[in-house]
mmCIF file of C-alpha atoms in Angstrom:
data_model
loop_
_atom_site.group_PDB
_atom_site.id
_atom_site.type_symbol
_atom_site.label_atom_id
_atom_site.label_comp_id
_atom_site.label_asym_id
_atom_site.label_seq_id
_atom_site.Cartn_x
_atom_site.Cartn_y
_atom_site.Cartn_z
ATOM 1 C CA MET A 1 -83.983 -55.617 133.778
ATOM 2 C CA THR A 2 -84.383 -58.348 130.967
ATOM 3 C CA ASN A 3 -87.384 -59.274 129.438
ATOM 4 C CA PRO A 4 -89.039 -62.581 131.268
ATOM 5 C CA HIS A 5 -90.444 -63.818 128.020
ATOM 6 C CA ASP A 6 -86.743 -63.958 126.601
ATOM 7 C CA PRO A 7 -84.854 -66.911 127.933
ATOM 8 C CA TYR A 8 -81.288 -65.621 126.867
ATOM 9 C CA GLY A 9 -81.585 -62.259 128.172
ATOM 10 C CA GLN A 10 -81.105 -60.066 125.155
ATOM 11 C CA GLN A 11 -82.414 -56.702 124.870
ATOM 12 C CA PRO A 12 -85.049 -56.154 122.198
ATOM 13 C CA SER A 13 -83.745 -54.302 119.230
ATOM 14 C CA GLY A 14 -86.969 -52.249 118.451
ATOM 15 C CA GLN A 15 -87.338 -54.293 115.236
ATOM 16 C CA PHE A 16 -89.093 -57.121 114.446
ATOM 17 C CA GLN A 17 -86.995 -60.099 112.837
ATOM 18 C CA GLN A 18 -87.900 -62.819 110.843
ATOM 19 C CA PRO A 19 -87.083 -66.171 112.448
ATOM 20 C CA TYR A 20 -84.085 -67.799 110.912
ATOM 21 C CA GLY A 21 -85.050 -69.472 107.576
ATOM 22 C CA LEU A 22 -88.059 -67.532 106.822
ATOM 23 C CA GLN A 23 -88.113 -65.002 103.717
ATOM 24 C CA PRO A 24 -90.338 -61.930 104.137
ATOM 25 C CA TYR A 25 -93.587 -62.619 102.331
ATOM 26 C CA GLN A 26 -93.547 -61.547 98.770
ATOM 27 C CA PRO A 27 -96.711 -61.690 96.699
ATOM 28 C CA PRO A 28 -96.843 -64.176 93.721
ATOM 29 C CA PRO A 29 -95.590 -62.640 90.422
ATOM 30 C CA GLN A 30 -98.233 -61.505 88.309
ATOM 31 C CA GLN A 31 -99.121 -63.753 85.151
ATOM 32 C CA TYR A 32 -99.809 -62.078 81.874
ATOM 33 C CA TYR A 33 -101.600 -63.935 79.348
ATOM 34 C CA VAL A 34 -100.493 -63.727 75.840
ATOM 35 C CA GLN A 35 -102.848 -64.635 73.200
ATOM 36 C CA GLN A 36 -101.133 -66.510 70.884
ATOM 37 C CA THR A 37 -101.957 -66.046 67.154
ATOM 38 C CA TYR A 38 -102.174 -68.347 64.656
ATOM 39 C CA VAL A 39 -100.065 -67.287 61.349
ATOM 40 C CA ARG A 40 -101.444 -69.330 58.439
ATOM 41 C CA PRO A 41 -98.501 -70.640 56.098
ATOM 42 C CA PRO A 42 -98.076 -69.155 52.825
ATOM 43 C CA ASP A 43 -100.376 -70.618 49.966
ATOM 44 C CA GLN A 44 -98.236 -73.197 47.894
ATOM 45 C CA GLY A 45 -100.916 -74.277 45.183
ATOM 46 C CA MET A 46 -99.311 -72.877 42.438
ATOM 47 C CA ALA A 47 -96.239 -74.299 43.034
ATOM 48 C CA VAL A 48 -97.653 -77.779 43.819
ATOM 49 C CA ALA A 49 -99.799 -77.333 40.418
ATOM 50 C CA SER A 50 -96.410 -76.399 38.943
ATOM 51 C CA LEU A 51 -94.278 -79.657 40.083
ATOM 52 C CA VAL A 52 -97.689 -81.705 39.465
ATOM 53 C CA CYS A 53 -98.018 -81.082 35.751
ATOM 54 C CA SER A 54 -94.571 -81.260 34.847
ATOM 55 C CA LEU A 55 -94.328 -84.595 36.172
ATOM 56 C CA ILE A 56 -97.468 -85.425 34.456
ATOM 57 C CA GLY A 57 -95.819 -84.010 31.295
ATOM 58 C CA LEU A 58 -93.576 -87.298 31.479
ATOM 59 C CA LEU A 59 -96.627 -89.266 30.093
ATOM 60 C CA MET A 60 -98.141 -86.098 27.686
ATOM 61 C CA CYS A 61 -96.389 -83.284 26.713
ATOM 62 C CA PHE A 62 -98.992 -80.505 27.125
ATOM 63 C CA PRO A 63 -99.087 -80.625 31.021
ATOM 64 C CA ALA A 64 -95.456 -80.039 30.886
ATOM 65 C CA ILE A 65 -96.248 -76.666 29.444
ATOM 66 C CA LEU A 66 -98.945 -75.743 31.915
ATOM 67 C CA GLY A 67 -96.113 -76.788 34.573
ATOM 68 C CA ILE A 68 -93.682 -73.827 32.986
ATOM 69 C CA ILE A 69 -96.539 -71.510 33.195
ATOM 70 C CA PHE A 70 -97.531 -72.368 36.615
ATOM 71 C CA GLY A 71 -93.920 -72.288 38.038
ATOM 72 C CA HIS A 72 -93.318 -68.695 36.344
ATOM 73 C CA ILE A 73 -96.391 -67.569 38.241
ATOM 74 C CA ALA A 74 -95.549 -69.281 41.443
ATOM 75 C CA LEU A 75 -92.265 -68.272 41.627
ATOM 76 C CA SER A 76 -93.155 -64.480 41.070
ATOM 77 C CA LYS A 77 -95.620 -64.861 43.778
ATOM 78 C CA ALA A 78 -92.863 -66.114 46.261
ATOM 79 C CA LYS A 79 -90.537 -63.359 45.474
ATOM 80 C CA ARG A 80 -92.864 -60.831 46.194
ATOM 81 C CA GLY A 81 -93.726 -62.847 49.575
ATOM 82 C CA GLU A 82 -97.514 -63.451 48.628
ATOM 83 C CA ALA A 83 -96.924 -67.379 48.605
ATOM 84 C CA GLY A 84 -94.637 -69.938 49.507
ATOM 85 C CA GLY A 85 -93.225 -72.705 47.741
ATOM 86 C CA GLN A 86 -90.374 -71.127 46.023
ATOM 87 C CA GLY A 87 -88.136 -74.110 46.006
ATOM 88 C CA MET A 88 -91.201 -76.243 44.736
ATOM 89 C CA ALA A 89 -91.787 -73.638 41.789
ATOM 90 C CA GLN A 90 -88.358 -73.642 40.615
ATOM 91 C CA ALA A 91 -88.270 -77.690 40.348
ATOM 92 C CA GLY A 92 -91.462 -77.283 38.583
ATOM 93 C CA MET A 93 -90.090 -75.107 36.219
ATOM 94 C CA ILE A 94 -86.769 -77.054 35.708
ATOM 95 C CA VAL A 95 -88.566 -80.232 35.088
ATOM 96 C CA GLY A 96 -91.096 -78.680 32.887
ATOM 97 C CA TYR A 97 -88.504 -77.276 30.585
ATOM 98 C CA VAL A 98 -86.266 -80.859 30.535
ATOM 99 C CA VAL A 99 -89.595 -82.549 29.537
ATOM 100 C CA THR A 100 -90.571 -80.139 27.167
ATOM 101 C CA ALA A 101 -87.240 -80.549 25.340
ATOM 102 C CA LEU A 102 -87.489 -83.925 25.629
ATOM 103 C CA TRP A 103 -90.845 -84.135 23.835
ATOM 104 C CA LEU A 104 -89.502 -81.565 21.589
ATOM 105 C CA ILE A 105 -86.443 -83.252 20.472
ATOM 106 C CA PRO A 106 -88.717 -85.909 18.413
ATOM 107 C CA VAL A 107 -91.010 -83.815 17.072
ATOM 108 C CA ILE A 108 -88.404 -81.758 15.526
ATOM 109 C CA LEU A 109 -86.841 -84.905 14.291
ATOM 110 C CA TRP A 110 -89.877 -86.474 12.597
ATOM 111 C CA PHE A 111 -90.379 -82.979 11.051
ATOM 112 C CA ILE A 112 -87.089 -83.136 9.671
ATOM 113 C CA PHE A 113 -87.467 -86.546 8.270
ATOM 114 C CA ALA A 114 -90.898 -85.924 6.963
ATOM 115 C CA VAL A 115 -89.253 -82.558 5.069
ATOM 116 C CA LEU A 116 -86.465 -84.931 3.544
ATOM 117 C CA ALA A 117 -89.007 -87.573 2.659
ATOM 118 C CA ILE A 118 -91.197 -85.452 0.523
ATOM 119 C CA GLY A 119 -87.952 -83.525 -0.949
ATOM 120 C CA ALA A 120 -86.553 -87.018 -2.116
ATOM 121 C CA ALA A 121 -90.219 -87.961 -3.084
ATOM 122 C CA ASN A 122 -90.072 -85.022 -5.593
ATOM 123 C CA VAL A 123 -86.695 -85.378 -6.763
ATOM 124 C CA SER A 124 -87.075 -88.737 -8.531
#
């Protein structure tokens, strides 16, 4: 005998079948909260000071020497991973050395001229 509720006369299979196109219920995927931590970038203060002092050294000689010193300190900290700005520290050192050399050349020439002038004055 057929099922009176089944108009097509199919026998029940004993299993519940989903209607066509519907997927079985699945719980939504669990969402995990991931706390994002802010990593502070390494300090670049000495590298910046090196470059700034070296550039100011174009006007006065003494800050260029400080730029060289700060550059060596910043470069060693950057290599150890304690600070950033390795390229800026190198730039500060290079500019500091060049500026110091440019300031020393006239000083050395003036010293040579003074020694020669004093030597020439004693000869006559």
